[in-house]
Amino acid sequence: MLWWGPAVDNVVLGVCGSVAAYRAADLARELMRRGCTVRVCLTESAEKFVTRALFEALTGQPCLIGAFEEPESGRMAHIDWARQAGLLLIAPATANTIARLAAGVADDMLTTIASAYTGRMLIAPAMNPSMYASPALREALATLASRGAEIVEPAEGDVACGEQGQGKLASVERIAGVASVVLSASHALSGKKVLITSGPTREPIDSVRFVSNRSSGKMGSALARAALMMGADVTVVSGPSSAPLPIGATIVRVETAEEMLKGALARVKDADLVIGAAAVADYRPASPEKGKIRREAGRIELEMVANPDIIAALASAAKKGARVVGFAAEPGPDGEAARVKLARKGLFAIAVNDVSAPGIGFDADENELTLVRADGGEERSGRRSKLACALWLLEWLGG
Ligand code: PMT
């Protein structure tokens, strides 16, 4: 039997007991078409839908099911597979397996491999829409995401039970596409320290109200995740956001621009790469009220004062040779204003996103970046997931 040896494009494909299990056969073939070596591990429930023989014939590799199986006698398959995989991809992932993974339960071969595995993980859930919406499942997925797993959200549509909604396994092309992105991450940031600002800031009007913006923190979170994948030591100074930040990063939570400035300045001296993805409020109320402003007057006037320019301050304070990079949220495709910001803030480069374009920018799962460098060079990412944009950007900046 071929010994596959550790390699970045080795994929362990975990298949769970779902009607969508049959689609894992196409997924295995698609991953192989993209150059991966694929080994399949079925849960016992998956075996009710698909067979070991199917996957062994398709992949030319052994398939594991039971916790005590040893295709290479004298070796511990769960450790071998965990050590040698460049990606653990679970598709379809059922509610039961997702909950077991989140809880760290290792009671079959797949969850035992997962518990011994420390690398990149991708989870593609498939289930009834009500199960997918259930709080327990959402919490388990959030836990896995916060530990660095990528989730390929299920699609909307008809599911096997006859209901409609979100729960249908994402398309084979989409899952394989995300897997390729995750597998393509280099280790160009190994040993580097990366500091990221992320999310919105909140500037108090009184004790219960604030001025803020539509940043969800997804772009900053994707940058943190991508930098970790590429081997960096990552610190995120994040404004209030519900986007899960990866557990391997140091997270500094702040509310206001002034707190963000303080949090980032305290860490900038160590950083090799600084990225300002935060949507910092440019202005804040000059004198926030203590307590609650009462609805008495017909109108009120708020005096606003300028907030500090955080990324410009970081560019001045960064160590020699560090690259300080901003983002520019532009209300149109013209990059001229971004070039002015790049020069004014003293940056190495600026990543421009057109926040007027539908489906990208604020709160979207995708983005489209133009990287404008101070030396005049310009590169375009094309429209991709925020994670793929982040990897693309970091490959340019880390090289
Ligand atoms: O969080 P998401 O929902 O995923 O959305 C992502 C995003 C659209 C917020 C992100 O991609 C983005 O564009 N971030 C920068 C938003 C912004 O504030 O752009 P700007 O053009 O106003 O600022 C230019 C740069 O200066 C940015 O790096 C910003 O962080 C920085 N800045 C701005 C003002 C200020 N007072 N201090 C700063 O550091």
GROMACS .gro file of C-alpha atoms and ligand atoms in nm:
model
  438
    1MET     CA    1   0.000   0.000   0.000
    2LEU     CA    2   0.128   0.346  -0.086
    3TRP     CA    3   0.250   0.544   0.213
    4TRP     CA    4   0.140   0.898   0.142
    5GLY     CA    5   0.390   1.091   0.362
    6PRO     CA    6   0.320   1.439   0.500
    7ALA     CA    7   0.234   1.689   0.226
    8VAL     CA    8   0.037   2.010   0.217
    9ASP     CA    9  -0.207   1.883  -0.046
   10ASN     CA   10  -0.302   1.569   0.146
   11VAL     CA   11  -0.670   1.598   0.230
   12VAL     CA   12  -0.848   1.383   0.485
   13LEU     CA   13  -1.212   1.399   0.377
   14GLY     CA   14  -1.447   1.315   0.666
   15VAL     CA   15  -1.793   1.205   0.552
   16CYS     CA   16  -2.086   1.196   0.797
   17GLY     CA   17  -2.427   1.028   0.789
   18SER     CA   18  -2.630   1.260   0.568
   19VAL     CA   19  -2.829   1.211   0.249
   20ALA     CA   20  -2.568   1.445   0.098
   21ALA     CA   21  -2.296   1.183   0.166
   22TYR     CA   22  -2.320   1.067  -0.196
   23ARG     CA   23  -2.193   1.411  -0.306
   24ALA     CA   24  -1.867   1.349  -0.118
   25ALA     CA   25  -1.774   1.111  -0.401
   26ASP     CA   26  -1.777   1.398  -0.653
   27LEU     CA   27  -1.600   1.618  -0.400
   28ALA     CA   28  -1.320   1.362  -0.361
   29ARG     CA   29  -1.280   1.349  -0.740
   30GLU     CA   30  -1.284   1.729  -0.772
   31LEU     CA   31  -1.013   1.762  -0.506
   32MET     CA   32  -0.805   1.501  -0.686
   33ARG     CA   33  -0.855   1.690  -1.014
   34ARG     CA   34  -0.709   1.994  -0.836
   35GLY     CA   35  -0.396   1.798  -0.743
   36CYS     CA   36  -0.485   1.675  -0.393
   37THR     CA   37  -0.429   1.326  -0.254
   38VAL     CA   38  -0.754   1.236  -0.081
   39ARG     CA   39  -0.814   0.983   0.195
   40VAL     CA   40  -1.167   0.934   0.320
   41CYS     CA   41  -1.285   0.859   0.673
   42LEU     CA   42  -1.653   0.765   0.705
   43THR     CA   43  -1.853   0.780   1.025
   44GLU     CA   44  -2.054   0.466   1.095
   45SER     CA   45  -2.373   0.655   1.002
   46ALA     CA   46  -2.217   0.762   0.671
   47GLU     CA   47  -2.173   0.395   0.589
   48LYS     CA   48  -2.553   0.363   0.582
   49PHE     CA   49  -2.549   0.592   0.276
   50VAL     CA   50  -2.217   0.526   0.101
   51THR     CA   51  -1.954   0.255   0.111
   52ARG     CA   52  -1.587   0.210   0.183
   53ALA     CA   53  -1.548   0.036  -0.154
   54LEU     CA   54  -1.678   0.343  -0.338
   55PHE     CA   55  -1.421   0.577  -0.186
   56GLU     CA   56  -1.132   0.332  -0.203
   57ALA     CA   57  -1.203   0.278  -0.573
   58LEU     CA   58  -1.237   0.653  -0.640
   59THR     CA   59  -0.931   0.767  -0.447
   60GLY     CA   60  -0.699   0.468  -0.473
   61GLN     CA   61  -0.636   0.518  -0.101
   62PRO     CA   62  -0.752   0.331   0.210
   63CYS     CA   63  -1.077   0.442   0.373
   64LEU     CA   64  -1.120   0.436   0.751
   65ILE     CA   65  -1.442   0.384   0.945
   66GLY     CA   66  -1.399   0.210   1.283
   67ALA     CA   67  -1.196   0.364   1.564
   68PHE     CA   68  -0.964   0.063   1.586
   69GLU     CA   69  -0.891   0.012   1.216
   70GLU     CA   70  -0.522  -0.001   1.122
   71PRO     CA   71  -0.459  -0.021   0.745
   72GLU     CA   72  -0.084  -0.021   0.821
   73SER     CA   73  -0.047  -0.271   1.099
   74GLY     CA   74   0.155  -0.153   1.395
   75ARG     CA   75   0.085   0.214   1.327
   76MET     CA   76  -0.183   0.428   1.484
   77ALA     CA   77  -0.396   0.535   1.188
   78HIS     CA   78  -0.560   0.828   1.365
   79ILE     CA   79  -0.221   0.979   1.452
   80ASP     CA   80  -0.069   0.904   1.111
   81TRP     CA   81  -0.359   1.056   0.923
   82ALA     CA   82  -0.370   1.360   1.153
   83ARG     CA   83   0.005   1.419   1.113
   84GLN     CA   84   0.011   1.380   0.739
   85ALA     CA   85  -0.294   1.579   0.637
   86GLY     CA   86  -0.254   1.933   0.500
   87LEU     CA   87  -0.631   1.978   0.537
   88LEU     CA   88  -0.908   1.806   0.731
   89LEU     CA   89  -1.228   1.863   0.535
   90ILE     CA   90  -1.557   1.738   0.678
   91ALA     CA   91  -1.829   1.731   0.413
   92PRO     CA   92  -2.110   1.671   0.467
   93ALA     CA   93  -2.081   1.754   0.838
   94THR     CA   94  -2.387   1.658   1.043
   95ALA     CA   95  -2.518   1.835   1.356
   96ASN     CA   96  -2.403   1.538   1.563
   97THR     CA   97  -2.044   1.541   1.437
   98ILE     CA   98  -2.022   1.922   1.458
   99ALA     CA   99  -2.138   1.907   1.822
  100ARG     CA  100  -1.889   1.629   1.902
  101LEU     CA  101  -1.603   1.822   1.739
  102ALA     CA  102  -1.692   2.139   1.932
  103ALA     CA  103  -1.705   1.946   2.259
  104GLY     CA  104  -1.377   1.766   2.190
  105VAL     CA  105  -1.545   1.424   2.197
  106ALA     CA  106  -1.335   1.155   2.024
  107ASP     CA  107  -1.556   0.847   2.010
  108ASP     CA  108  -1.506   0.727   1.653
  109MET     CA  109  -1.227   0.732   1.396
  110LEU     CA  110  -1.320   1.068   1.241
  111THR     CA  111  -1.345   1.262   1.568
  112THR     CA  112  -1.032   1.085   1.698
  113ILE     CA  113  -0.836   1.200   1.392
  114ALA     CA  114  -0.981   1.550   1.444
  115SER     CA  115  -0.875   1.557   1.807
  116ALA     CA  116  -0.516   1.464   1.713
  117TYR     CA  117  -0.506   1.709   1.421
  118THR     CA  118  -0.360   2.060   1.456
  119GLY     CA  119  -0.374   2.194   1.100
  120ARG     CA  120  -0.624   2.363   0.870
  121MET     CA  121  -0.984   2.247   0.897
  122LEU     CA  122  -1.283   2.305   0.673
  123ILE     CA  123  -1.640   2.214   0.768
  124ALA     CA  124  -1.928   2.197   0.520
  125PRO     CA  125  -2.253   2.134   0.713
  126ALA     CA  126  -2.560   1.971   0.560
  127MET     CA  127  -2.886   1.916   0.745
  128ASN     CA  128  -3.251   2.013   0.785
  129PRO     CA  129  -3.288   2.398   0.795
  130SER     CA  130  -3.440   2.397   1.146
  131MET     CA  131  -3.150   2.188   1.272
  132TYR     CA  132  -2.910   2.427   1.101
  133ALA     CA  133  -3.078   2.728   1.267
  134SER     CA  134  -3.082   2.568   1.613
  135PRO     CA  135  -2.892   2.759   1.885
  136ALA     CA  136  -2.692   2.452   1.985
  137LEU     CA  137  -2.565   2.400   1.631
  138ARG     CA  138  -2.489   2.771   1.584
  139GLU     CA  139  -2.291   2.775   1.907
  140ALA     CA  140  -2.098   2.462   1.811
  141LEU     CA  141  -2.012   2.611   1.470
  142ALA     CA  142  -1.906   2.939   1.632
  143THR     CA  143  -1.682   2.746   1.869
  144LEU     CA  144  -1.516   2.563   1.580
  145ALA     CA  145  -1.478   2.887   1.382
  146SER     CA  146  -1.322   3.058   1.683
  147ARG     CA  147  -1.063   2.777   1.691
  148GLY     CA  148  -0.970   2.849   1.331
  149ALA     CA  149  -1.199   2.615   1.133
  150GLU     CA  150  -1.338   2.752   0.809
  151ILE     CA  151  -1.711   2.695   0.763
  152VAL     CA  152  -1.851   2.657   0.412
  153GLU     CA  153  -2.209   2.762   0.479
  154PRO     CA  154  -2.481   2.540   0.332
  155ALA     CA  155  -2.686   2.670   0.042
  156GLU     CA  156  -3.055   2.765   0.043
  157GLY     CA  157  -3.291   2.531  -0.138
  158ASP     CA  158  -3.496   2.212  -0.116
  159VAL     CA  159  -3.355   1.962   0.129
  160ALA     CA  160  -3.420   1.587   0.135
  161CYS     CA  161  -3.692   1.606   0.405
  162GLY     CA  162  -3.905   1.825   0.176
  163GLU     CA  163  -3.846   2.150   0.362
  164GLN     CA  164  -3.695   2.458   0.210
  165GLY     CA  165  -3.426   2.677   0.362
  166GLN     CA  166  -3.057   2.689   0.439
  167GLY     CA  167  -2.920   2.342   0.497
  168LYS     CA  168  -2.828   2.200   0.159
  169LEU     CA  169  -2.462   2.102   0.128
  170ALA     CA  170  -2.272   2.379  -0.058
  171SER     CA  171  -2.181   2.294  -0.416
  172VAL     CA  172  -1.885   2.066  -0.481
  173GLU     CA  173  -1.716   2.351  -0.675
  174ARG     CA  174  -1.759   2.591  -0.384
  175ILE     CA  175  -1.625   2.349  -0.122
  176ALA     CA  176  -1.332   2.246  -0.343
  177GLY     CA  177  -1.266   2.615  -0.423
  178VAL     CA  178  -1.244   2.708  -0.053
  179ALA     CA  179  -1.027   2.399   0.009
  180SER     CA  180  -0.788   2.514  -0.267
  181VAL     CA  181  -0.767   2.862  -0.112
  182VAL     CA  182  -0.691   2.719   0.231
  183LEU     CA  183  -0.436   2.473   0.090
  184SER     CA  184  -0.265   2.741  -0.118
  185ALA     CA  185  -0.167   2.952   0.182
  186SER     CA  186   0.211   2.969   0.199
  187HIS     CA  187   0.414   3.004   0.517
  188ALA     CA  188   0.555   3.339   0.404
  189LEU     CA  189   0.472   3.503   0.739
  190SER     CA  190   0.640   3.239   0.951
  191GLY     CA  191   0.812   3.406   1.246
  192LYS     CA  192   0.659   3.747   1.163
  193LYS     CA  193   0.442   3.955   1.394
  194VAL     CA  194   0.127   4.094   1.238
  195LEU     CA  195  -0.088   4.364   1.401
  196ILE     CA  196  -0.439   4.416   1.263
  197THR     CA  197  -0.704   4.674   1.351
  198SER     CA  198  -1.054   4.544   1.281
  199GLY     CA  199  -1.423   4.623   1.304
  200PRO     CA  200  -1.599   4.952   1.377
  201THR     CA  201  -1.542   5.191   1.663
  202ARG     CA  202  -1.822   5.323   1.884
  203GLU     CA  203  -1.812   5.686   1.989
  204PRO     CA  204  -2.048   5.760   2.279
  205ILE     CA  205  -2.318   6.028   2.250
  206ASP     CA  206  -2.435   5.956   2.604
  207SER     CA  207  -2.420   5.651   2.831
  208VAL     CA  208  -2.659   5.448   2.612
  209ARG     CA  209  -2.608   5.577   2.256
  210PHE     CA  210  -2.317   5.589   2.019
  211VAL     CA  211  -2.204   5.684   1.668
  212SER     CA  212  -2.071   5.387   1.470
  213ASN     CA  213  -2.072   5.234   1.121
  214ARG     CA  214  -2.159   4.917   0.930
  215SER     CA  215  -1.827   4.734   0.965
  216SER     CA  216  -1.889   4.376   1.075
  217GLY     CA  217  -1.525   4.288   1.146
  218LYS     CA  218  -1.537   4.006   0.886
  219MET     CA  219  -1.247   4.148   0.681
  220GLY     CA  220  -1.027   4.191   0.990
  221SER     CA  221  -1.118   3.843   1.106
  222ALA     CA  222  -1.031   3.696   0.763
  223LEU     CA  223  -0.695   3.878   0.771
  224ALA     CA  224  -0.621   3.739   1.117
  225ARG     CA  225  -0.716   3.387   1.007
  226ALA     CA  226  -0.510   3.412   0.689
  227ALA     CA  227  -0.206   3.550   0.874
  228LEU     CA  228  -0.226   3.262   1.123
  229MET     CA  229  -0.250   3.012   0.835
  230MET     CA  230   0.066   3.168   0.691
  231GLY     CA  231   0.254   3.116   1.016
  232ALA     CA  232   0.240   3.466   1.171
  233ASP     CA  233   0.206   3.563   1.534
  234VAL     CA  234  -0.113   3.769   1.515
  235THR     CA  235  -0.259   4.044   1.733
  236VAL     CA  236  -0.598   4.195   1.653
  237VAL     CA  237  -0.716   4.519   1.809
  238SER     CA  238  -1.087   4.491   1.746
  239GLY     CA  239  -1.378   4.724   1.788
  240PRO     CA  240  -1.717   4.575   1.886
  241SER     CA  241  -1.815   4.306   1.636
  242SER     CA  242  -1.969   3.962   1.640
  243ALA     CA  243  -1.741   3.820   1.367
  244PRO     CA  244  -1.558   3.533   1.538
  245LEU     CA  245  -1.187   3.605   1.572
  246PRO     CA  246  -0.952   3.306   1.553
  247ILE     CA  247  -0.847   3.159   1.883
  248GLY     CA  248  -0.477   3.147   1.791
  249ALA     CA  249  -0.459   3.527   1.774
  250THR     CA  250  -0.411   3.768   2.065
  251ILE     CA  251  -0.730   3.972   2.079
  252VAL     CA  252  -0.749   4.320   2.230
  253ARG     CA  253  -1.109   4.440   2.258
  254VAL     CA  254  -1.175   4.813   2.243
  255GLU     CA  255  -1.475   5.040   2.188
  256THR     CA  256  -1.362   5.388   2.082
  257ALA     CA  257  -1.103   5.517   1.836
  258GLU     CA  258  -0.895   5.653   2.122
  259GLU     CA  259  -0.891   5.310   2.288
  260MET     CA  260  -0.802   5.149   1.953
  261LEU     CA  261  -0.514   5.392   1.911
  262LYS     CA  262  -0.385   5.316   2.262
  263GLY     CA  263  -0.424   4.937   2.217
  264ALA     CA  264  -0.248   4.935   1.880
  265LEU     CA  265   0.029   5.182   1.969
  266ALA     CA  266   0.122   4.969   2.270
  267ARG     CA  267   0.192   4.675   2.034
  268VAL     CA  268   0.322   4.838   1.716
  269LYS     CA  269   0.693   4.838   1.803
  270ASP     CA  270   0.710   4.457   1.772
  271ALA     CA  271   0.511   4.431   1.448
  272ASP     CA  272   0.662   4.346   1.109
  273LEU     CA  273   0.334   4.406   0.931
  274VAL     CA  274   0.052   4.637   1.043
  275ILE     CA  275  -0.285   4.635   0.867
  276GLY     CA  276  -0.562   4.886   0.931
  277ALA     CA  277  -0.885   4.711   0.833
  278ALA     CA  278  -1.086   4.890   1.102
  279ALA     CA  279  -1.353   5.139   1.002
  280VAL     CA  280  -1.256   5.403   1.253
  281ALA     CA  281  -1.507   5.681   1.318
  282ASP     CA  282  -1.341   5.995   1.185
  283TYR     CA  283  -1.534   6.211   1.434
  284ARG     CA  284  -1.669   6.166   1.785
  285PRO     CA  285  -1.913   6.368   1.994
  286ALA     CA  286  -1.711   6.639   2.169
  287SER     CA  287  -1.873   6.601   2.511
  288PRO     CA  288  -2.066   6.278   2.561
  289GLU     CA  289  -2.342   6.318   2.823
  290LYS     CA  290  -2.318   6.122   3.145
  291GLY     CA  291  -2.650   5.936   3.173
  292LYS     CA  292  -2.921   5.950   2.906
  293ILE     CA  293  -3.013   6.250   2.693
  294ARG     CA  294  -3.389   6.299   2.751
  295ARG     CA  295  -3.637   6.360   2.473
  296GLU     CA  296  -3.735   6.711   2.577
  297ALA     CA  297  -3.613   6.950   2.312
  298GLY     CA  298  -3.744   6.933   1.954
  299ARG     CA  299  -3.390   6.910   1.826
  300ILE     CA  300  -3.042   6.873   1.964
  301GLU     CA  301  -2.707   6.960   1.816
  302LEU     CA  302  -2.405   6.736   1.853
  303GLU     CA  303  -2.066   6.895   1.830
  304MET     CA  304  -1.818   6.649   1.675
  305VAL     CA  305  -1.440   6.659   1.701
  306ALA     CA  306  -1.186   6.473   1.487
  307ASN     CA  307  -1.058   6.137   1.609
  308PRO     CA  308  -0.688   6.055   1.585
  309ASP     CA  309  -0.572   5.897   1.260
  310ILE     CA  310  -0.472   5.556   1.398
  311ILE     CA  311  -0.300   5.406   1.096
  312ALA     CA  312  -0.098   5.726   1.037
  313ALA     CA  313   0.014   5.720   1.402
  314LEU     CA  314   0.109   5.350   1.365
  315ALA     CA  315   0.305   5.426   1.048
  316SER     CA  316   0.508   5.690   1.239
  317ALA     CA  317   0.567   5.466   1.540
  318ALA     CA  318   0.640   5.135   1.361
  319LYS     CA  319   0.991   4.992   1.368
  320LYS     CA  320   1.222   5.047   1.069
  321GLY     CA  321   1.141   4.810   0.785
  322ALA     CA  322   0.788   4.730   0.908
  323ARG     CA  323   0.518   4.751   0.643
  324VAL     CA  324   0.213   4.954   0.742
  325VAL     CA  325  -0.088   4.903   0.518
  326GLY     CA  326  -0.428   5.070   0.522
  327PHE     CA  327  -0.763   4.985   0.373
  328ALA     CA  328  -0.965   5.246   0.187
  329ALA     CA  329  -1.344   5.218   0.186
  330GLU     CA  330  -1.427   5.417  -0.126
  331PRO     CA  331  -1.780   5.506  -0.240
  332GLY     CA  332  -1.696   5.427  -0.604
  333PRO     CA  333  -1.441   5.259  -0.830
  334ASP     CA  334  -1.210   5.560  -0.859
  335GLY     CA  335  -0.889   5.500  -0.661
  336GLU     CA  336  -0.762   5.861  -0.665
  337ALA     CA  337  -0.879   5.945  -0.311
  338ALA     CA  338  -0.711   5.625  -0.187
  339ARG     CA  339  -0.380   5.728  -0.343
  340VAL     CA  340  -0.407   6.060  -0.155
  341LYS     CA  341  -0.475   5.871   0.173
  342LEU     CA  342  -0.177   5.642   0.108
  343ALA     CA  343   0.059   5.940   0.079
  344ARG     CA  344  -0.100   6.145   0.360
  345LYS     CA  345  -0.085   5.857   0.610
  346GLY     CA  346   0.272   5.750   0.518
  347LEU     CA  347   0.173   5.393   0.427
  348PHE     CA  348   0.356   5.117   0.241
  349ALA     CA  349   0.034   5.034   0.053
  350ILE     CA  350  -0.342   5.068   0.069
  351ALA     CA  351  -0.608   4.808  -0.018
  352VAL     CA  352  -0.898   4.981  -0.187
  353ASN     CA  353  -1.251   4.837  -0.176
  354ASP     CA  354  -1.549   4.994  -0.349
  355VAL     CA  355  -1.810   4.990  -0.073
  356SER     CA  356  -2.086   5.105  -0.312
  357ALA     CA  357  -2.064   4.778  -0.511
  358PRO     CA  358  -2.330   4.521  -0.410
  359GLY     CA  359  -2.212   4.206  -0.230
  360ILE     CA  360  -1.868   4.331  -0.126
  361GLY     CA  361  -1.726   4.563   0.140
  362PHE     CA  362  -1.921   4.626   0.461
  363ASP     CA  363  -2.075   4.318   0.622
  364ALA     CA  364  -2.040   4.107   0.306
  365ASP     CA  365  -1.874   3.767   0.285
  366GLU     CA  366  -1.684   3.865  -0.028
  367ASN     CA  367  -1.460   4.150  -0.123
  368GLU     CA  368  -1.265   4.280  -0.423
  369LEU     CA  369  -0.941   4.464  -0.352
  370THR     CA  370  -0.705   4.685  -0.549
  371LEU     CA  371  -0.371   4.702  -0.374
  372VAL     CA  372  -0.206   5.036  -0.445
  373ARG     CA  373   0.157   5.049  -0.336
  374ALA     CA  374   0.357   5.362  -0.250
  375ASP     CA  375   0.604   5.267  -0.525
  376GLY     CA  376   0.321   5.312  -0.778
  377GLY     CA  377   0.249   4.940  -0.837
  378GLU     CA  378  -0.110   4.821  -0.846
  379GLU     CA  379  -0.261   4.469  -0.820
  380ARG     CA  380  -0.619   4.345  -0.828
  381SER     CA  381  -0.754   4.049  -0.632
  382GLY     CA  382  -1.071   3.994  -0.834
  383ARG     CA  383  -1.392   3.918  -0.646
  384ARG     CA  384  -1.336   3.644  -0.386
  385SER     CA  385  -1.431   3.540  -0.034
  386LYS     CA  386  -1.284   3.769   0.232
  387LEU     CA  387  -1.055   3.484   0.338
  388ALA     CA  388  -0.925   3.445  -0.018
  389CYS     CA  389  -0.879   3.824  -0.045
  390ALA     CA  390  -0.690   3.822   0.285
  391LEU     CA  391  -0.459   3.540   0.171
  392TRP     CA  392  -0.404   3.715  -0.161
  393LEU     CA  393  -0.319   4.042   0.014
  394LEU     CA  394  -0.084   3.881   0.264
  395GLU     CA  395   0.098   3.689  -0.010
  396TRP     CA  396   0.168   4.027  -0.177
  397LEU     CA  397   0.269   4.194   0.146
  398GLY     CA  398   0.463   3.908   0.302
  399GLY     CA  399   0.674   3.824   0.000
  400PMT     O1  400  -1.567   4.489   0.863
  400PMT     P1  401  -1.634   4.443   0.736
  400PMT     O2  402  -1.785   4.445   0.744
  400PMT     O3  403  -1.581   4.308   0.689
  400PMT     O4  404  -1.599   4.549   0.620
  400PMT     C1  405  -1.469   4.561   0.575
  400PMT     C2  406  -1.432   4.709   0.553
  400PMT     C3  407  -1.514   4.766   0.440
  400PMT     C4  408  -1.457   4.790   0.682
  400PMT     C5  409  -1.278   4.709   0.521
  400PMT     O5  410  -1.257   4.635   0.405
  400PMT     C6  411  -1.228   4.850   0.503
  400PMT     O6  412  -1.235   4.911   0.396
  400PMT     N1  413  -1.171   4.908   0.613
  400PMT     C7  414  -1.129   5.050   0.618
  400PMT     C8  415  -1.250   5.136   0.636
  400PMT     C9  416  -1.215   5.282   0.647
  400PMT     O7  417  -1.228   5.337   0.751
  400PMT     O8  418  -1.164   5.335   0.538
  400PMT     P2  419  -1.113   5.490   0.530
  400PMT     O9  420  -1.093   5.509   0.385
  400PMT    O10  421  -1.207   5.579   0.602
  400PMT    O11  422  -0.976   5.489   0.609
  400PMT    C10  423  -0.849   5.466   0.544
  400PMT    C11  424  -0.757   5.395   0.642
  400PMT    O12  425  -0.732   5.479   0.755
  400PMT    C12  426  -0.808   5.265   0.697
  400PMT    O13  427  -0.699   5.176   0.706
  400PMT    C13  428  -0.860   5.300   0.837
  400PMT    O14  429  -0.847   5.190   0.928
  400PMT    C14  430  -0.764   5.411   0.875
  400PMT     N2  431  -0.818   5.512   0.967
  400PMT    C15  432  -0.922   5.592   0.929
  400PMT    C16  433  -0.965   5.690   1.014
  400PMT    C17  434  -0.902   5.706   1.139
  400PMT     N3  435  -0.943   5.799   1.225
  400PMT     N4  436  -0.803   5.624   1.175
  400PMT    C18  437  -0.759   5.528   1.090
  400PMT    O15  438  -0.667   5.452   1.124
   0.00000   0.00000   0.00000
